[in-house]
PDB file of C-alpha atoms in Angstrom:
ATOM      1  CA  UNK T 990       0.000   0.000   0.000  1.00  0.00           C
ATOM      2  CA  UNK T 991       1.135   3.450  -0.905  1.00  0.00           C
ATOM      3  CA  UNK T 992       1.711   6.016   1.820  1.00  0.00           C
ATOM      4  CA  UNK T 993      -1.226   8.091   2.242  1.00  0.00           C
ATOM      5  CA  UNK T 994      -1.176  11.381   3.989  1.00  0.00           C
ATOM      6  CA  UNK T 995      -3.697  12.884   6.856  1.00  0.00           C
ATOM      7  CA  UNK T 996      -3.201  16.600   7.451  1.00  0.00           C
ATOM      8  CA  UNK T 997      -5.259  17.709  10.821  1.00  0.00           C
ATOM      9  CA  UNK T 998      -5.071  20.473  13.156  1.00  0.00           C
ATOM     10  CA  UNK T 999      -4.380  20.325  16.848  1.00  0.00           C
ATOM     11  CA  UNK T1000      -5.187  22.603  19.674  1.00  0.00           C
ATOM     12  CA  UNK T1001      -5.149  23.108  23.501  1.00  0.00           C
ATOM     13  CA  UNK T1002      -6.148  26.140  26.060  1.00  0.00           C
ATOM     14  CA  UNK T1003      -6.069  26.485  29.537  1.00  0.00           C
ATOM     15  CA  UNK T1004      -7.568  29.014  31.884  1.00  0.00           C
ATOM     16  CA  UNK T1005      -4.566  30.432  33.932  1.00  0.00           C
ATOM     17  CA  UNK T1006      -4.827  33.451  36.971  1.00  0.00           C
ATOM     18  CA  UNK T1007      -2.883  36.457  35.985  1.00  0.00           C
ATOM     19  CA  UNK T1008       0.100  36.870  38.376  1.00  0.00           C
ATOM     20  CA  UNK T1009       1.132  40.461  37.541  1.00  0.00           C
ATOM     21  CA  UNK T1010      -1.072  43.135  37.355  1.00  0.00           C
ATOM     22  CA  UNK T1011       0.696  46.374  35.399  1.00  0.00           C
ATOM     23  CA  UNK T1012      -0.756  49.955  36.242  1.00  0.00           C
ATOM     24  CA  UNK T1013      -0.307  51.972  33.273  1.00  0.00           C
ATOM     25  CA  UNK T1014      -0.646  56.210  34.699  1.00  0.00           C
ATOM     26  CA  UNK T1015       0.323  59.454  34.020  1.00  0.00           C
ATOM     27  CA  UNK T1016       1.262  62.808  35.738  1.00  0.00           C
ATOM     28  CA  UNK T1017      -0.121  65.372  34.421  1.00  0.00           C
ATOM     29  CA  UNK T1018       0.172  69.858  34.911  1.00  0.00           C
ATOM     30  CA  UNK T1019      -1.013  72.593  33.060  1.00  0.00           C
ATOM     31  CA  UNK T1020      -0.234  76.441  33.462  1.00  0.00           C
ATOM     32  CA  UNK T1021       0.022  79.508  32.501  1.00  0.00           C
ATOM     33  CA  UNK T1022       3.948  79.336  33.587  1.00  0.00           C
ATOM     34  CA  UNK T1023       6.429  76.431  31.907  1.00  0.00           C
ATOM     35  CA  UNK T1024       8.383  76.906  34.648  1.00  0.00           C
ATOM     36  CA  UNK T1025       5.679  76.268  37.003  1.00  0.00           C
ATOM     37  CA  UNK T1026       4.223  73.834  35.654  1.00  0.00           C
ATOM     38  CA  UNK T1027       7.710  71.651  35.202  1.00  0.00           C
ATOM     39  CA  UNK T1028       8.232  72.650  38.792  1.00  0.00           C
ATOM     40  CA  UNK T1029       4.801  71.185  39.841  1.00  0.00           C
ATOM     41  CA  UNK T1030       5.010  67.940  37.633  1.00  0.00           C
ATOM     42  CA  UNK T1031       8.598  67.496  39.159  1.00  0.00           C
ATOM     43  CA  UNK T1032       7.503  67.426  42.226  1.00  0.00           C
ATOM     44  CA  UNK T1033       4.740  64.863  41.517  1.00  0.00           C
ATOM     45  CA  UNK T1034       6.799  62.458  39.541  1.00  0.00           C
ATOM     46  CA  UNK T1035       9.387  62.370  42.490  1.00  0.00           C
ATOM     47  CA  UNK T1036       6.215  61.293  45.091  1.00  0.00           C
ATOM     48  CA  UNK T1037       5.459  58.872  42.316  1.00  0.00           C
ATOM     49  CA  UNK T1038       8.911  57.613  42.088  1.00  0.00           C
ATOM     50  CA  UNK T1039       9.398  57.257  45.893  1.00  0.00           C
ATOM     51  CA  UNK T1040       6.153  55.662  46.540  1.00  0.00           C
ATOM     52  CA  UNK T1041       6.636  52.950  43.735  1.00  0.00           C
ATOM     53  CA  UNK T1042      10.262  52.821  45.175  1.00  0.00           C
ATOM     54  CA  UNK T1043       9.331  51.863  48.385  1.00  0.00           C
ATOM     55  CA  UNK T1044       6.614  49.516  47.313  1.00  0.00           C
ATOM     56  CA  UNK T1045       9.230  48.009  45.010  1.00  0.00           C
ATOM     57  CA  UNK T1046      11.187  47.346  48.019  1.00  0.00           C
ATOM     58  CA  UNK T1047       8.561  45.715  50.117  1.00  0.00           C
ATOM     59  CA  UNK T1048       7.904  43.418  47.570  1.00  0.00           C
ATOM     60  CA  UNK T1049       4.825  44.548  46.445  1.00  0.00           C
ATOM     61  CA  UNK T1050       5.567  46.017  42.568  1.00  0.00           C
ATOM     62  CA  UNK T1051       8.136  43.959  40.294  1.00  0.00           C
ATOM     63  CA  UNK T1052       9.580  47.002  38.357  1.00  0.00           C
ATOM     64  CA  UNK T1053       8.454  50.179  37.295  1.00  0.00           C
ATOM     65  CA  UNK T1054       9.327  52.351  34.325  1.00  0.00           C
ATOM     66  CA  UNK T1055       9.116  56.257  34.442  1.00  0.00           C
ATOM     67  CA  UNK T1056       9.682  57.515  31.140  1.00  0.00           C
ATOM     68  CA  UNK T1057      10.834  61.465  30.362  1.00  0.00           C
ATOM     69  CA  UNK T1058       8.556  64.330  30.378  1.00  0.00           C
ATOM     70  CA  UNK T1059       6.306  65.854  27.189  1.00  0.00           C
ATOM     71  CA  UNK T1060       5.278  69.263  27.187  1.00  0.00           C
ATOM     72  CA  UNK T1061       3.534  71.244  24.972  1.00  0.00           C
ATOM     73  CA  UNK T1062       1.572  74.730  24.524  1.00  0.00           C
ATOM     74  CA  UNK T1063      -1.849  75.541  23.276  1.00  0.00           C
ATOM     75  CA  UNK T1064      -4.388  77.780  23.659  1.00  0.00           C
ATOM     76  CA  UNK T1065      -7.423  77.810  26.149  1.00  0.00           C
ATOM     77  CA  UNK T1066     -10.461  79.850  26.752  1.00  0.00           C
ATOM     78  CA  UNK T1067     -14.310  80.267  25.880  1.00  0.00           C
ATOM     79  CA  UNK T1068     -15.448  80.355  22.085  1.00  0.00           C
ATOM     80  CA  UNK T1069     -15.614  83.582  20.453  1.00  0.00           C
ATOM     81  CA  UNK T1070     -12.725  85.058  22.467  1.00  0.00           C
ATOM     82  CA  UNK T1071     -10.573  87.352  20.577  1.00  0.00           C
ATOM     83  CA  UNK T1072      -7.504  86.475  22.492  1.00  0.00           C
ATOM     84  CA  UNK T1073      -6.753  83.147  24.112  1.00  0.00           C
ATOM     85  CA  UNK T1074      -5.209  82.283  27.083  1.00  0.00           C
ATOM     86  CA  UNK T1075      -1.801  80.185  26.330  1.00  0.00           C
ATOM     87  CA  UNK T1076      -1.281  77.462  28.319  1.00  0.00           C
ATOM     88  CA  UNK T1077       1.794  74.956  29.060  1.00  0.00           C
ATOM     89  CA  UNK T1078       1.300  71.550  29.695  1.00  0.00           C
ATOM     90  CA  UNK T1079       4.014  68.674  30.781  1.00  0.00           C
ATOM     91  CA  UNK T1080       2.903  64.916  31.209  1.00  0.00           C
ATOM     92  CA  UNK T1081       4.958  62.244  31.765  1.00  0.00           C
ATOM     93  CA  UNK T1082       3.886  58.441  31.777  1.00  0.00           C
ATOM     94  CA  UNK T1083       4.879  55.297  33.870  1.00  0.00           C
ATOM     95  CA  UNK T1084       4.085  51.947  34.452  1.00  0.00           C
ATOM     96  CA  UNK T1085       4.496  49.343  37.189  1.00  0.00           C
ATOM     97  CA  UNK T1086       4.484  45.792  37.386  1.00  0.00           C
ATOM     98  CA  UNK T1087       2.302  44.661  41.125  1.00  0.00           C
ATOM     99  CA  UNK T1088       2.525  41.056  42.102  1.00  0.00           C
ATOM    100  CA  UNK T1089       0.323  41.938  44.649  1.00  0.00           C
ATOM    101  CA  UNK T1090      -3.476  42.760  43.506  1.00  0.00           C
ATOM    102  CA  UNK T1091      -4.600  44.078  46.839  1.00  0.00           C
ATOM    103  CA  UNK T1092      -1.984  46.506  47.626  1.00  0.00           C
ATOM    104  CA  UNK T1093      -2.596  47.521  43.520  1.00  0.00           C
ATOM    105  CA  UNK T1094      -6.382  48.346  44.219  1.00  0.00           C
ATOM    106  CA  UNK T1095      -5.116  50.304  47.517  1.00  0.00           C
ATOM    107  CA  UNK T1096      -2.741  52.145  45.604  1.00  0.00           C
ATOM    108  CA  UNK T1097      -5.033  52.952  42.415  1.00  0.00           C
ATOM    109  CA  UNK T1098      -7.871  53.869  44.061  1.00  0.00           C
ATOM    110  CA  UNK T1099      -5.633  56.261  46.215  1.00  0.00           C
ATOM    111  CA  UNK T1100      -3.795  57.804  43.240  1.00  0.00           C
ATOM    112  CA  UNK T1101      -7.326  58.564  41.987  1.00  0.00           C
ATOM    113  CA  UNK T1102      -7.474  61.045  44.765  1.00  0.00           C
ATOM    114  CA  UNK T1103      -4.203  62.979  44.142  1.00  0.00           C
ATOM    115  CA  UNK T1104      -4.115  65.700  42.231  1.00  0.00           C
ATOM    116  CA  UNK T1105      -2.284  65.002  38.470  1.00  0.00           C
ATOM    117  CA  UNK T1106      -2.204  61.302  38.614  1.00  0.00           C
ATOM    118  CA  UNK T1107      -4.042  59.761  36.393  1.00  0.00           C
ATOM    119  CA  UNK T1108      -4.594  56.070  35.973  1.00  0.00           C
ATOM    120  CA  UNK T1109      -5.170  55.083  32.212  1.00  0.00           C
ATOM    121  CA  UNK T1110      -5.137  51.464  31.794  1.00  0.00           C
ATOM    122  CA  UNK T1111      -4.933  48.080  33.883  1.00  0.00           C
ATOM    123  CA  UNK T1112      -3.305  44.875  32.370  1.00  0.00           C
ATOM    124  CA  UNK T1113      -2.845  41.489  33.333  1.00  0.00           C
ATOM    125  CA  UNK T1114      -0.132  38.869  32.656  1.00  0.00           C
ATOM    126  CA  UNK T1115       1.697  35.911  33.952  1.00  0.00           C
ATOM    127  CA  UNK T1116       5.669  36.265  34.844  1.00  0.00           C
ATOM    128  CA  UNK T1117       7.703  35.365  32.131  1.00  0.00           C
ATOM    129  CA  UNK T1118       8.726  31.693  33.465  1.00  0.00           C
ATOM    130  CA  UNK T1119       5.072  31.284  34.558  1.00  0.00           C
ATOM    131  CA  UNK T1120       3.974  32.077  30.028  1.00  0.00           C
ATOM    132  CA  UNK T1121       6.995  30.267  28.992  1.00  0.00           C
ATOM    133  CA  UNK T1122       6.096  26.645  31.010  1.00  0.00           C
ATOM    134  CA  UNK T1123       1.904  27.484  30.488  1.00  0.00           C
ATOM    135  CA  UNK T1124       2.978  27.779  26.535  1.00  0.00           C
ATOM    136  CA  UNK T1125       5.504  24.521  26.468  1.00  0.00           C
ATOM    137  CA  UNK T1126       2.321  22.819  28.272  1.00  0.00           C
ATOM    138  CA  UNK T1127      -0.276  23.846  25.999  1.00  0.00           C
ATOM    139  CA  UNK T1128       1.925  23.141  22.834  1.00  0.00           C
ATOM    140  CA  UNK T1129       2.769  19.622  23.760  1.00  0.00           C
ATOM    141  CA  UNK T1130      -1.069  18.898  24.180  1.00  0.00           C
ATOM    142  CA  UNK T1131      -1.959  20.542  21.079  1.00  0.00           C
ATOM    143  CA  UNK T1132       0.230  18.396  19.147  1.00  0.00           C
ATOM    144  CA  UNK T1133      -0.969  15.115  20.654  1.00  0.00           C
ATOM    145  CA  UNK T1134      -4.304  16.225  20.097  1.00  0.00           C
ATOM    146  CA  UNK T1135      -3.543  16.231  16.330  1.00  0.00           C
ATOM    147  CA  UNK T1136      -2.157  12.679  16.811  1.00  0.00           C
ATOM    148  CA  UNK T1137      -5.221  11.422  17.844  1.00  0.00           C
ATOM    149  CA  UNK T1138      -7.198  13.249  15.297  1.00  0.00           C
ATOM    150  CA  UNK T1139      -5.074  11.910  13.128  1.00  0.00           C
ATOM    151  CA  UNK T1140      -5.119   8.584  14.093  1.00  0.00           C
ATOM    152  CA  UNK T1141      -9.230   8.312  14.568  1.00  0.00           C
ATOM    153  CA  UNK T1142      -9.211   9.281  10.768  1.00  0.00           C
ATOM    154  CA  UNK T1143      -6.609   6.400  10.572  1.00  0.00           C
ATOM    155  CA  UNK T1144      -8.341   3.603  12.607  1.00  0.00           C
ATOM    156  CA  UNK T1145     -11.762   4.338  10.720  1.00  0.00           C
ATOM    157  CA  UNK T1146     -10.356   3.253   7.943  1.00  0.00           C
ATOM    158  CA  UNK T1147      -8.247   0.205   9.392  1.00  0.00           C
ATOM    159  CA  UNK T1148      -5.222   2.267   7.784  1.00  0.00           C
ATOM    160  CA  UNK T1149      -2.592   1.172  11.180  1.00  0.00           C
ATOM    161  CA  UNK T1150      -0.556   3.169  13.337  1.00  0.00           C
ATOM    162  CA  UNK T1151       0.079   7.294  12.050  1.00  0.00           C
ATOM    163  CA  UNK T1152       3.816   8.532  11.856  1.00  0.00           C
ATOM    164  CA  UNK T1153       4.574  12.025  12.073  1.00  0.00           C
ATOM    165  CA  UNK T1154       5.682  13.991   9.098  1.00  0.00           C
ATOM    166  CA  UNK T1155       5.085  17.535   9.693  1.00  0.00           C
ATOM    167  CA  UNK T1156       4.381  19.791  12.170  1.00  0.00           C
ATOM    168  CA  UNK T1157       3.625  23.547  11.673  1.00  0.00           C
ATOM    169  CA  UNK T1158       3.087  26.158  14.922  1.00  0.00           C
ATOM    170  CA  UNK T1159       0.186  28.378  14.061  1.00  0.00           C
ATOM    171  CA  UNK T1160       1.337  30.095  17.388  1.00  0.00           C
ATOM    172  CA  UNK T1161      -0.093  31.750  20.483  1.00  0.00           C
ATOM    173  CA  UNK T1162      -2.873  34.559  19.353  1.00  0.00           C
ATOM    174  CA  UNK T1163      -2.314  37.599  21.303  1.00  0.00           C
ATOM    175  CA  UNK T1164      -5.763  38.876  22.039  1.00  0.00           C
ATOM    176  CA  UNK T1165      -5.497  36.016  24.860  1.00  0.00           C
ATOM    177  CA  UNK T1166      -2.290  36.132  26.082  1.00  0.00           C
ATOM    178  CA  UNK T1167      -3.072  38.609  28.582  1.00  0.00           C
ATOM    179  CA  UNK T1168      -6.135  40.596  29.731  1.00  0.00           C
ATOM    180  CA  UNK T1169      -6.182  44.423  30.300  1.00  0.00           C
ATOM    181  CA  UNK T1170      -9.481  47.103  31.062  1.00  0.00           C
ATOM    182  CA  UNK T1171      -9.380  50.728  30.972  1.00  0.00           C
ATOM    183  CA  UNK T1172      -9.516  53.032  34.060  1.00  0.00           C
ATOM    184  CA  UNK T1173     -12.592  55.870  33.900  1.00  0.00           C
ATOM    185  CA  UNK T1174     -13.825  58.484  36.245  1.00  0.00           C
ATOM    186  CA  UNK T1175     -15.854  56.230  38.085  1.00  0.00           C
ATOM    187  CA  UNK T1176     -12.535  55.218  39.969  1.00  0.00           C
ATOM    188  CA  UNK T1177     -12.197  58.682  42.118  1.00  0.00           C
ATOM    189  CA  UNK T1178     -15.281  57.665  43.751  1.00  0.00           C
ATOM    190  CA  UNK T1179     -13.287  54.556  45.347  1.00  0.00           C
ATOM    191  CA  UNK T1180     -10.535  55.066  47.688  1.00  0.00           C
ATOM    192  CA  UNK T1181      -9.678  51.622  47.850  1.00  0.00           C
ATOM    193  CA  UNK T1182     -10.445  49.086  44.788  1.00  0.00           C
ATOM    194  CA  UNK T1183     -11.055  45.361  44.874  1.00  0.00           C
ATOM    195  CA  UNK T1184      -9.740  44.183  41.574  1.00  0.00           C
ATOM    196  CA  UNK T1185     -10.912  40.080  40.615  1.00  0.00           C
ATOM    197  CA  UNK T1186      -9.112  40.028  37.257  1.00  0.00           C
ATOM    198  CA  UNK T1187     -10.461  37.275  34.837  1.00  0.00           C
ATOM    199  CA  UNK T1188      -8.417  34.325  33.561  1.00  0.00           C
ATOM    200  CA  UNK T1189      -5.895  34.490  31.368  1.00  0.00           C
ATOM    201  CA  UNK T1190      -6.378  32.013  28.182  1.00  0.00           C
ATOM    202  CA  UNK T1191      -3.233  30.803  26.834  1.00  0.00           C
ATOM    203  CA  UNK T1192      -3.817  28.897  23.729  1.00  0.00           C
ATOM    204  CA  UNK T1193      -1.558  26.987  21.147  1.00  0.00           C
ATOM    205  CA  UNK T1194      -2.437  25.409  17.606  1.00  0.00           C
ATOM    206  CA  UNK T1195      -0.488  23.540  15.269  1.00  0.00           C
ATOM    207  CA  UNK T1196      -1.081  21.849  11.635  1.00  0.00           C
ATOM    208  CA  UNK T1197       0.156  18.528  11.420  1.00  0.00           C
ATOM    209  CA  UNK T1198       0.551  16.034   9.030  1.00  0.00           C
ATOM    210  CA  UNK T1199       0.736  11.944   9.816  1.00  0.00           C
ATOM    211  CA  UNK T1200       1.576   8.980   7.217  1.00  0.00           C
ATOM    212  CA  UNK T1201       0.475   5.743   7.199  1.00  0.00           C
ATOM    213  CA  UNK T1202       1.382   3.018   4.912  1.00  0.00           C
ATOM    214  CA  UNK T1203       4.515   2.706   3.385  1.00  0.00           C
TER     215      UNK T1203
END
């Protein structure tokens, strides 16, 4: 009997807890003043810095990234004005990595209080070693998932025992390698948040292709 070829697809996902959840803010100031106003935000990013610092050394937040101030100048003021007011404004954004989600919902929801702090986004991962195992896991199943399939197209046609011949790695999609949600107003009404972040789906396909004969 000639060889004859079965081409399948394989796949396997798990529902994992997120281990790391990363605040994603920003400092903002506005003015009529640039020097001001880089005063003001100076001052700010250095209470960010040494709070994150000092949750960084408790254990609480991985790492943290504060990136290098923006500013710009526009001008404000009601419609119809002949003259505007010009105003300078400096931002500068930052992210940290919490491993602990309590202490993260303390400090958001107090941020939301202060003054020029503003939380934009909220996303949700596993540590690196954590992904890396999850994915080597889920990869392994997916491809003896297309053995089977492979083989029940095999044994309903009394064809034997399948031998691999191909494998192809469709990959990991990213839309569910991590979770994330936006921040909105509604969060200056909490002092202290609760957050119960969903699962994290990590997923793996491949294409396959199995012999039997010969």
């Amino acid at each position: 009997m000639s060889e004859i070829l079965i081409k399948v697809r394989g796949s396997h996902s798990v529902e994992v807890p997120p281990e790391v959840g990363v605040v994603h803010a920003e400092v903002r100031s506005a003015g009529a003043s640039p020097e001001i106003v880089l005063e003001r935000i100076r001052h700010e990013v250095a209470r960010v810095r040494e709070k994150l610092e000092r949750l960084e050394s408790d254990g609480v937040v991985g790492r943290f990234v504060i990136q290098q101030a923006r500013t710009s100048v526009d001008r404000d003021g009601p419609k119809g004005r002949d003259r505007l007011e010009v105003v300078h404004r400096a931002s500068v954004w930052f992210w940290a990595e919490f491993v602990d989600f309590e202490e993260l919902g303390v400090w958001v929801g107090r941020s939301a209080e202060e003054e020029g702090v503003q939380v934009r986004e909220i996303s949700w991962r596993l540590t690196k070693e954590s992904q890396l195992n999850t994915e080597r896991g889920v990869r392994q199943e997916a491809v003896r998932q297309a053995k089977v399939r492979a083989q029940d197209y095999a044994d309903a046609l009394d064809l034997g025992p399948v031998s691999v011949r191909s494998i192809n790695d469709v990959g990991f999609p990213r839309d569910v390698a991590y979770a994330s949600m936006a921040v909105g107003p509604e969060v200056e009404m909490a002092p202290d948040l609760a957050f119960r972040p969903d699962d994290i789906t990590v997923y793996a396909e491949v294409e396959a292709a199995f012999a039997v004969g010969s």
